[in-house]
Short mmCIF file of C-alpha atoms in Angstrom, two decimals:
data_model
loop_
_atom_site.label_atom_id
_atom_site.label_comp_id
_atom_site.label_asym_id
_atom_site.label_seq_id
_atom_site.Cartn_x
_atom_site.Cartn_y
_atom_site.Cartn_z
CA UNK A 20 -26.11 -17.57 29.00
CA UNK A 21 -26.92 -14.07 27.80
CA UNK A 22 -26.06 -11.33 30.28
CA UNK A 23 -28.79 -9.05 28.86
CA UNK A 24 -31.80 -9.58 26.60
CA UNK A 25 -33.88 -6.87 24.94
CA UNK A 26 -37.28 -7.66 23.45
CA UNK A 27 -37.19 -6.14 19.96
CA UNK A 28 -40.55 -6.37 18.16
CA UNK A 29 -40.17 -5.35 14.54
CA UNK A 30 -36.65 -6.73 14.19
CA UNK A 31 -36.31 -7.92 10.58
CA UNK A 32 -35.64 -11.61 10.06
CA UNK A 33 -33.21 -10.81 7.25
CA UNK A 34 -29.74 -12.26 6.62
CA UNK A 35 -28.60 -9.22 4.63
CA UNK A 36 -29.53 -6.44 7.06
CA UNK A 37 -27.12 -5.24 9.76
CA UNK A 38 -29.30 -3.88 12.55
CA UNK A 39 -27.11 -3.64 15.66
CA UNK A 40 -24.09 -1.41 16.36
CA UNK A 41 -22.43 -0.62 19.70
CA UNK A 42 -21.41 2.99 20.34
CA UNK A 43 -18.01 3.41 21.97
CA UNK A 44 -18.86 6.95 23.11
CA UNK A 45 -22.15 6.26 24.90
CA UNK A 46 -21.85 2.49 25.43
CA UNK A 47 -25.34 2.14 23.96
CA UNK A 48 -26.40 -0.34 21.30
CA UNK A 49 -28.10 1.21 18.28
CA UNK A 50 -30.87 -1.06 16.98
CA UNK A 51 -32.95 -0.81 13.81
CA UNK A 52 -36.54 -2.04 14.26
CA UNK A 53 -38.83 -1.71 11.27
CA UNK A 54 -38.67 1.92 10.18
CA UNK A 55 -37.41 3.11 13.58
CA UNK A 56 -34.06 3.18 15.37
CA UNK A 57 -33.41 2.95 19.10
CA UNK A 58 -30.54 3.22 21.57
CA UNK A 59 -30.35 0.54 24.25
CA UNK A 60 -28.20 1.34 27.29
CA UNK A 61 -26.55 -0.97 29.81
CA UNK A 62 -29.02 0.53 32.31
CA UNK A 63 -31.72 -1.18 30.18
CA UNK A 64 -33.16 2.20 29.22
CA UNK A 65 -34.28 2.47 25.59
CA UNK A 66 -34.28 5.82 23.79
CA UNK A 67 -35.95 6.37 20.42
CA UNK A 68 -33.69 7.92 17.80
CA UNK A 69 -35.41 11.05 16.57
CA UNK A 70 -35.59 11.24 12.82
CA UNK A 71 -38.56 12.20 10.68
CA UNK A 72 -39.84 10.68 7.48
CA UNK A 73 -38.34 13.06 4.95
CA UNK A 74 -40.02 11.57 1.88
CA UNK A 75 -41.72 13.94 -0.53
CA UNK A 76 -45.29 13.63 0.71
CA UNK A 77 -46.62 14.84 -2.64
CA UNK A 78 -45.85 11.41 -4.12
CA UNK A 79 -47.06 8.01 -3.10
CA UNK A 80 -44.40 5.90 -1.45
CA UNK A 81 -44.22 2.33 -0.28
CA UNK A 82 -43.88 2.10 3.49
CA UNK A 83 -41.19 -0.53 2.97
CA UNK A 84 -38.86 2.16 1.65
CA UNK A 85 -38.51 3.49 5.20
CA UNK A 86 -37.46 0.13 6.71
CA UNK A 87 -34.00 0.30 8.32
CA UNK A 88 -31.52 -1.97 6.53
CA UNK A 89 -28.25 -0.96 8.22
CA UNK A 90 -27.13 0.94 11.29
CA UNK A 91 -23.58 1.88 12.29
CA UNK A 92 -22.01 3.92 15.12
CA UNK A 93 -18.78 5.82 14.62
CA UNK A 94 -16.04 6.17 17.21
CA UNK A 95 -17.55 9.54 18.10
CA UNK A 96 -21.22 10.52 18.42
CA UNK A 97 -22.38 9.86 14.85
CA UNK A 98 -24.88 7.14 13.94
CA UNK A 99 -25.63 6.19 10.36
CA UNK A 100 -29.04 4.75 9.48
CA UNK A 101 -29.68 3.35 5.99
CA UNK A 102 -33.19 2.64 4.71
CA UNK A 103 -34.62 0.40 1.99
CA UNK A 104 -35.50 3.49 -0.06
CA UNK A 105 -31.84 4.42 -0.54
CA UNK A 106 -31.49 6.99 2.23
CA UNK A 107 -28.43 7.31 4.44
CA UNK A 108 -29.11 9.45 7.52
CA UNK A 109 -26.39 10.88 9.76
CA UNK A 110 -27.60 11.31 13.35
CA UNK A 111 -25.91 13.15 16.20
CA UNK A 112 -26.36 11.12 19.41
CA UNK A 113 -25.81 14.15 21.63
CA UNK A 114 -28.62 16.13 20.02
CA UNK A 115 -30.63 13.08 18.95
CA UNK A 116 -31.39 14.53 15.54
CA UNK A 117 -30.58 14.06 11.86
CA UNK A 118 -27.78 16.41 10.81
CA UNK A 119 -27.23 15.20 7.24
CA UNK A 120 -28.87 12.99 4.62
CA UNK A 121 -27.84 11.35 1.36
CA UNK A 122 -30.03 9.62 -1.23
CA UNK A 123 -28.28 7.02 -3.38
CA UNK A 124 -28.62 7.03 -7.16
CA UNK A 125 -31.75 5.15 -8.27
CA UNK A 126 -32.49 4.68 -4.55
CA UNK A 127 -30.15 1.73 -4.25
CA UNK A 128 -30.39 0.15 -0.84
CA UNK A 129 -27.37 0.09 1.50
CA UNK A 130 -27.11 -3.00 3.72
CA UNK A 131 -23.69 -2.65 5.35
CA UNK A 132 -21.59 0.26 6.62
CA UNK A 133 -18.18 0.52 8.26
CA UNK A 134 -16.44 3.59 9.68
CA UNK A 135 -12.79 4.54 9.55
CA UNK A 136 -11.26 5.30 12.99
CA UNK A 137 -11.31 9.06 12.35
CA UNK A 138 -15.15 9.01 12.48
CA UNK A 139 -15.24 11.28 9.43
CA UNK A 140 -15.02 8.67 6.66
CA UNK A 141 -17.07 5.55 6.07
CA UNK A 142 -17.75 2.87 3.46
CA UNK A 143 -21.15 1.52 2.43
CA UNK A 144 -22.22 -1.42 0.27
CA UNK A 145 -25.50 -1.70 -1.65
CA UNK A 146 -27.72 -4.40 -3.14
CA UNK A 147 -26.36 -3.89 -6.67
CA UNK A 148 -22.74 -4.77 -5.88
CA UNK A 149 -21.49 -1.19 -5.52
CA UNK A 150 -19.29 0.23 -2.77
CA UNK A 151 -19.34 3.91 -1.73
CA UNK A 152 -16.69 5.98 0.05
CA UNK A 153 -18.20 8.88 1.99
CA UNK A 154 -16.81 11.77 4.01
CA UNK A 155 -18.57 13.79 6.71
CA UNK A 156 -17.87 17.44 5.88
CA UNK A 157 -18.49 20.11 8.53
CA UNK A 158 -18.53 23.29 6.46
CA UNK A 159 -21.59 25.53 6.25
CA UNK A 160 -23.45 22.85 8.14
CA UNK A 161 -22.84 19.10 8.07
CA UNK A 162 -22.93 17.14 4.81
CA UNK A 163 -22.39 13.60 3.56
CA UNK A 164 -20.09 13.87 0.54
CA UNK A 165 -19.65 10.94 -1.83
CA UNK A 166 -15.95 10.72 -2.67
CA UNK A 167 -15.90 7.53 -4.75
CA UNK A 168 -18.16 4.68 -5.76
CA UNK A 169 -17.32 1.65 -7.88
CA UNK A 170 -18.66 -1.75 -8.86
CA UNK A 171 -17.17 -4.53 -6.73
CA UNK A 172 -19.51 -7.45 -7.37
CA UNK A 173 -22.37 -8.52 -9.62
CA UNK A 174 -24.74 -9.10 -6.72
CA UNK A 175 -25.72 -7.86 -3.27
CA UNK A 176 -22.88 -6.63 -1.00
CA UNK A 177 -23.23 -8.63 2.24
CA UNK A 178 -20.20 -7.63 4.32
CA UNK A 179 -17.30 -5.16 4.57
CA UNK A 180 -14.07 -5.28 6.58
CA UNK A 181 -10.96 -3.11 6.91
CA UNK A 182 -7.55 -4.37 7.95
CA UNK A 183 -5.80 -2.84 10.95
CA UNK A 184 -3.77 -0.44 8.81
CA UNK A 185 -6.93 0.72 6.97
CA UNK A 186 -5.37 0.43 3.53
CA UNK A 187 -7.05 -2.82 2.51
CA UNK A 188 -10.76 -3.55 2.11
CA UNK A 189 -12.49 -6.93 2.00
CA UNK A 190 -15.93 -7.04 0.36
CA UNK A 191 -18.20 -10.08 0.66
CA UNK A 192 -21.17 -10.58 -1.64
CA UNK A 193 -24.07 -12.75 -2.68
CA UNK A 194 -22.12 -13.95 -5.75
CA UNK A 195 -20.17 -16.33 -3.47
CA UNK A 196 -16.95 -14.32 -3.61
CA UNK A 197 -14.94 -11.97 -1.43
CA UNK A 198 -12.85 -9.36 -3.20
CA UNK A 199 -9.74 -7.78 -1.69
CA UNK A 200 -9.00 -4.16 -2.61
CA UNK A 201 -5.98 -1.96 -2.12
CA UNK A 202 -7.46 1.37 -0.96
CA UNK A 203 -4.31 3.34 -0.17
CA UNK A 204 -5.73 5.74 -2.75
CA UNK A 205 -9.52 5.59 -2.36
CA UNK A 206 -9.96 7.37 -5.69
CA UNK A 207 -8.15 4.51 -7.43
CA UNK A 208 -8.97 1.28 -5.60
CA UNK A 209 -7.11 -1.71 -7.02
CA UNK A 210 -8.49 -5.24 -7.06
CA UNK A 211 -5.93 -7.62 -5.54
CA UNK A 212 -7.70 -10.98 -5.25
CA UNK A 213 -11.03 -12.77 -5.60
CA UNK A 214 -11.53 -15.30 -2.80
CA UNK A 215 -14.20 -17.99 -3.38
CA UNK A 216 -16.80 -19.71 -1.22
CA UNK A 217 -19.82 -21.80 -2.24
CA UNK A 218 -22.43 -19.41 -0.84
CA UNK A 219 -22.92 -15.75 0.04
CA UNK A 220 -20.20 -14.20 2.21
CA UNK A 221 -21.42 -11.90 4.97
CA UNK A 222 -18.95 -12.84 7.72
CA UNK A 223 -15.61 -11.03 7.30
CA UNK A 224 -13.02 -10.18 9.93
CA UNK A 225 -9.39 -9.08 9.75
CA UNK A 226 -7.14 -10.25 12.57
CA UNK A 227 -6.45 -7.33 14.95
CA UNK A 228 -2.78 -8.18 15.46
CA UNK A 229 -1.69 -8.62 11.84
CA UNK A 230 -2.89 -6.74 8.73
CA UNK A 231 -2.86 -9.66 6.26
CA UNK A 232 -4.86 -12.38 8.05
CA UNK A 233 -8.53 -12.45 7.04
CA UNK A 234 -11.28 -14.81 8.19
CA UNK A 235 -14.30 -15.32 5.92
CA UNK A 236 -17.47 -17.32 6.53
CA UNK A 237 -19.85 -18.80 3.97
CA UNK A 238 -23.63 -19.01 3.93
CA UNK A 239 -25.90 -22.03 4.27
CA UNK A 240 -24.64 -23.85 1.15
CA UNK A 241 -21.01 -23.45 2.22
CA UNK A 242 -20.74 -23.34 6.05
CA UNK A 243 -16.95 -23.01 6.04
CA UNK A 244 -14.67 -20.61 7.88
CA UNK A 245 -11.67 -19.87 5.69
CA UNK A 246 -8.46 -18.10 6.64
CA UNK A 247 -6.55 -16.14 4.00
CA UNK A 248 -3.22 -14.39 3.65
CA UNK A 249 -4.42 -11.31 1.80
CA UNK A 250 -0.96 -10.13 0.75
CA UNK A 251 -0.67 -13.19 -1.52
CA UNK A 252 -4.27 -14.42 -1.79
CA UNK A 253 -3.28 -17.75 -0.23
CA UNK A 254 -5.89 -19.95 1.44
CA UNK A 255 -4.24 -20.87 4.74
CA UNK A 256 -6.86 -23.16 6.21
CA UNK A 257 -10.57 -23.94 6.22
CA UNK A 258 -12.88 -25.30 8.89
CA UNK A 259 -16.26 -26.88 8.23
CA UNK A 260 -19.12 -25.91 10.55
CA UNK A 261 -22.70 -27.13 10.78
CA UNK A 262 -24.37 -23.80 10.06
CA UNK A 263 -24.69 -20.67 7.96
CA UNK A 264 -22.02 -18.27 9.25
CA UNK A 265 -23.47 -14.81 9.82
CA UNK A 266 -20.51 -13.07 11.48
CA UNK A 267 -16.93 -13.58 12.62
CA UNK A 268 -15.12 -11.53 15.30
CA UNK A 269 -11.53 -11.93 16.49
CA UNK A 270 -10.63 -11.61 20.15
CA UNK A 271 -8.35 -8.74 21.12
CA UNK A 272 -7.16 -10.61 24.23
CA UNK A 273 -6.64 -14.22 23.15
CA UNK A 274 -5.80 -16.09 19.99
CA UNK A 275 -9.46 -16.90 19.47
CA UNK A 276 -12.27 -16.12 17.06
CA UNK A 277 -16.05 -16.25 17.55
CA UNK A 278 -18.48 -17.33 14.85
CA UNK A 279 -22.23 -16.70 14.93
CA UNK A 280 -24.64 -18.99 13.12
CA UNK A 281 -27.86 -18.71 11.17
CA UNK A 282 -29.62 -21.61 9.45
CA UNK A 283 -28.53 -25.09 10.52
CA UNK A 284 -26.27 -24.07 13.38
CA UNK A 285 -25.68 -27.27 15.32
CA UNK A 286 -27.89 -30.26 14.52
CA UNK A 287 -26.28 -32.05 17.47
CA UNK A 288 -22.95 -32.72 15.74
CA UNK A 289 -20.73 -30.34 17.67
CA UNK A 290 -19.44 -30.74 21.20
CA UNK A 291 -20.92 -28.47 23.87
CA UNK A 292 -18.04 -27.05 25.84
CA UNK A 293 -16.93 -24.08 27.87
CA UNK A 294 -13.59 -23.07 29.33
CA UNK A 295 -14.19 -24.95 32.59
CA UNK A 296 -15.88 -28.04 31.15
CA UNK A 297 -13.91 -30.91 29.68
CA UNK A 298 -16.79 -33.32 29.08
CA UNK A 299 -18.92 -33.78 26.00
CA UNK A 300 -22.65 -33.25 26.12
CA UNK A 301 -24.48 -35.17 23.42
CA UNK A 302 -27.99 -34.34 24.63
CA UNK A 303 -28.48 -31.52 22.15
CA UNK A 304 -30.50 -33.08 19.35
CA UNK A 305 -33.11 -30.34 19.57
CA UNK A 306 -30.65 -27.48 19.99
CA UNK A 307 -28.93 -25.15 17.59
CA UNK A 308 -25.51 -23.58 18.01
CA UNK A 309 -25.94 -19.81 18.20
CA UNK A 310 -22.28 -18.96 18.53
CA UNK A 311 -18.98 -20.70 19.12
CA UNK A 312 -15.58 -19.39 20.23
CA UNK A 313 -12.65 -21.26 18.67
CA UNK A 314 -8.97 -21.27 19.51
CA UNK A 315 -6.77 -20.10 16.64
CA UNK A 316 -5.23 -21.69 14.64
CA UNK A 317 -6.34 -25.11 15.96
CA UNK A 318 -10.07 -24.24 15.73
CA UNK A 319 -10.86 -26.12 18.93
CA UNK A 320 -14.26 -25.03 20.35
CA UNK A 321 -13.69 -23.44 23.78
CA UNK A 322 -17.08 -21.76 24.36
CA UNK A 323 -20.37 -22.68 22.73
CA UNK A 324 -23.82 -21.18 23.19
CA UNK A 325 -26.84 -23.26 22.20
CA UNK A 326 -30.54 -22.50 22.01
CA UNK A 327 -33.76 -23.83 20.52
CA UNK A 328 -33.16 -25.44 17.14
CA UNK A 329 -35.01 -22.81 15.09
CA UNK A 330 -33.21 -19.82 16.65
CA UNK A 331 -30.57 -18.09 14.53
CA UNK A 332 -28.33 -15.05 14.71
CA UNK A 333 -28.79 -12.49 11.95
CA UNK A 334 -26.05 -9.95 12.73
CA UNK A 335 -23.72 -8.93 15.54
CA UNK A 336 -21.57 -6.15 16.99
CA UNK A 337 -18.74 -6.13 19.52
CA UNK A 338 -18.66 -4.05 22.69
CA UNK A 339 -16.22 -1.11 22.80
CA UNK A 340 -13.96 -3.05 25.21
CA UNK A 341 -14.03 -6.10 22.87
CA UNK A 342 -15.20 -8.39 25.69
CA UNK A 343 -18.87 -8.90 24.79
CA UNK A 344 -20.84 -9.59 21.64
CA UNK A 345 -24.34 -8.26 20.96
CA UNK A 346 -26.45 -10.29 18.53
CA UNK A 347 -29.76 -9.82 16.75
CA UNK A 348 -31.80 -13.04 16.56
CA UNK A 349 -34.80 -14.16 14.54
CA UNK A 350 -37.08 -14.36 17.61
CA UNK A 351 -37.11 -10.53 17.82
CA UNK A 352 -34.59 -10.26 20.64
CA UNK A 353 -31.22 -8.56 21.06
CA UNK A 354 -28.85 -10.54 23.29
CA UNK A 355 -25.48 -9.78 24.86
CA UNK A 356 -22.94 -12.49 25.69
CA UNK A 357 -19.69 -11.89 27.56
CA UNK A 358 -16.97 -13.93 25.85
CA UNK A 359 -13.64 -12.60 27.10
CA UNK A 360 -12.13 -10.77 30.06
CA UNK A 361 -10.06 -7.69 29.47
CA UNK A 362 -6.30 -8.18 29.68
CA UNK A 363 -3.24 -6.18 28.76
CA UNK A 364 -1.71 -8.57 26.26
CA UNK A 365 -3.05 -10.62 23.40
CA UNK A 366 -1.32 -13.97 23.77
CA UNK A 367 -1.55 -17.53 22.51
CA UNK A 368 -3.96 -19.67 24.50
CA UNK A 369 -2.24 -22.93 23.62
CA UNK A 370 1.44 -23.79 23.55
CA UNK A 371 1.09 -25.47 20.15
CA UNK A 372 -0.09 -22.21 18.56
CA UNK A 373 3.29 -20.69 19.33
CA UNK A 374 4.85 -23.40 17.20
CA UNK A 375 2.32 -23.12 14.38
CA UNK A 376 2.32 -19.33 14.24
CA UNK A 377 -0.37 -17.04 12.84
CA UNK A 378 -0.24 -18.18 9.21
CA UNK A 379 0.67 -21.87 9.49
CA UNK A 380 3.38 -21.39 6.87
CA UNK A 381 7.01 -20.50 7.49
CA UNK A 382 7.22 -19.13 3.93
CA UNK A 383 4.32 -16.71 4.44
CA UNK A 384 5.65 -15.74 7.87
CA UNK A 385 8.94 -14.81 6.19
CA UNK A 386 6.95 -12.63 3.77
CA UNK A 387 5.34 -10.99 6.81
CA UNK A 388 8.73 -10.50 8.49
CA UNK A 389 8.01 -13.06 11.22
CA UNK A 390 11.19 -14.92 12.05
CA UNK A 391 10.12 -16.56 15.30
CA UNK A 392 6.63 -17.13 16.67
CA UNK A 393 6.90 -16.71 20.41
CA UNK A 394 5.58 -14.81 23.40
CA UNK A 395 2.81 -12.25 23.70
CA UNK A 396 1.69 -10.13 20.77
CA UNK A 397 1.80 -6.48 21.67
#
C-alpha cells in the first residue's frame, strides 16, 4: 500500500515524459503538471516552482510548447525543467527562481535528463535521437553551456543511465535499441554496443555494486527485463513479464530490483506475494501489477503491488535514502511506496545467489576480476 498519495491534476498520461524527481537536498519530490512544476514535501505541503513564461510574446505560440516533458533534481539545489517547446530551465530551489535557460536547436524537445554526482554536469535526450552534454557554469552569472551533442538513435530518446563509475552511458530509444557509449572523454564518445529489444526501451538501470551490469526493460510489444554485461555486450539473462516496463531500479541494500509497469501489467498471471506471505493469491483477474520487486539473479517476485486493471505507472524516482520509490500514474496521482529498509551492507538475499554470482558466468566474472562470489558486497 502507498505510504503517501498526492492528487496531481494535469499530470500527463505520457510514456515518454519523466515528470517526477526526488531532491536529496530538500527531500521534496519535484513534479511536472501541465505547464507548471511543483515541489511536494514529506509534510504534504506543495510549493509551486516559480518560473515565468519566457516566450517572445510578439509571436503567436502554441500553449503546448510550455508543457513540462522532463524534470530532474541534482544532488544540490538545482532543478531542471524541460518543456515541449525545447526549453531547458535551471531553477534554484533555495531562491525558487530560474537562474539559467537554454533553448535547443530547432526547439527539439527533451524528455529525459540525468545529472552527474558533481551537480554541475548533466545529460539530456531529445525526441530526435540526440544526446546533449551540458555544464552549469557560474561565471558572470549562471549559464547552461552545451559541451557536446551527438546523434545516438534514429528515434525518440526514452531513457538514460550512467554506470557507477560515470564513464559509461546507456541510452534507450523508441527504435527498440539501447546503445552503450564510452564517455571517458565526453567530447569523443565511442559507441561500444547496440543492445536489442522488440519495443521501445525506457527502463534502464546500472547495478550499484558493479559498473558493468545493466538491466533494460522493453515496452508493450516486448515486456522483457534483460540483463547485460556491458564490458562485452553479452546478454546474461532475460525475464518475461506481463506488462510494458516503464522503469527499473536496483536496491542498494539487497540483491533485488524493482520494475514498474505500464500497459498490461498483470492480467492475473503473476503471483501476488510479499516478504511475509508464502501463499498464492489467484483472485486478481481484475487487477494490474503496478510494480514488482524481484530477487536477483533468480527473479523471484518478493513484493508485488496491484491496483485496478487500467492503472499504470508512467515514470518513477527513488528516494535519497534508496528505500522508497515515487511513481507517477495515469490516474493523475503521485504515489510513494516503501520497498526496502536501510542497512549498512548490500548482501545476497538468497544463499543460491552466492553460488550463481552477479553475472551468472564464471568466464565473465573472471573478466570482472571476481574469483569467488561470497559474503556481503561493500
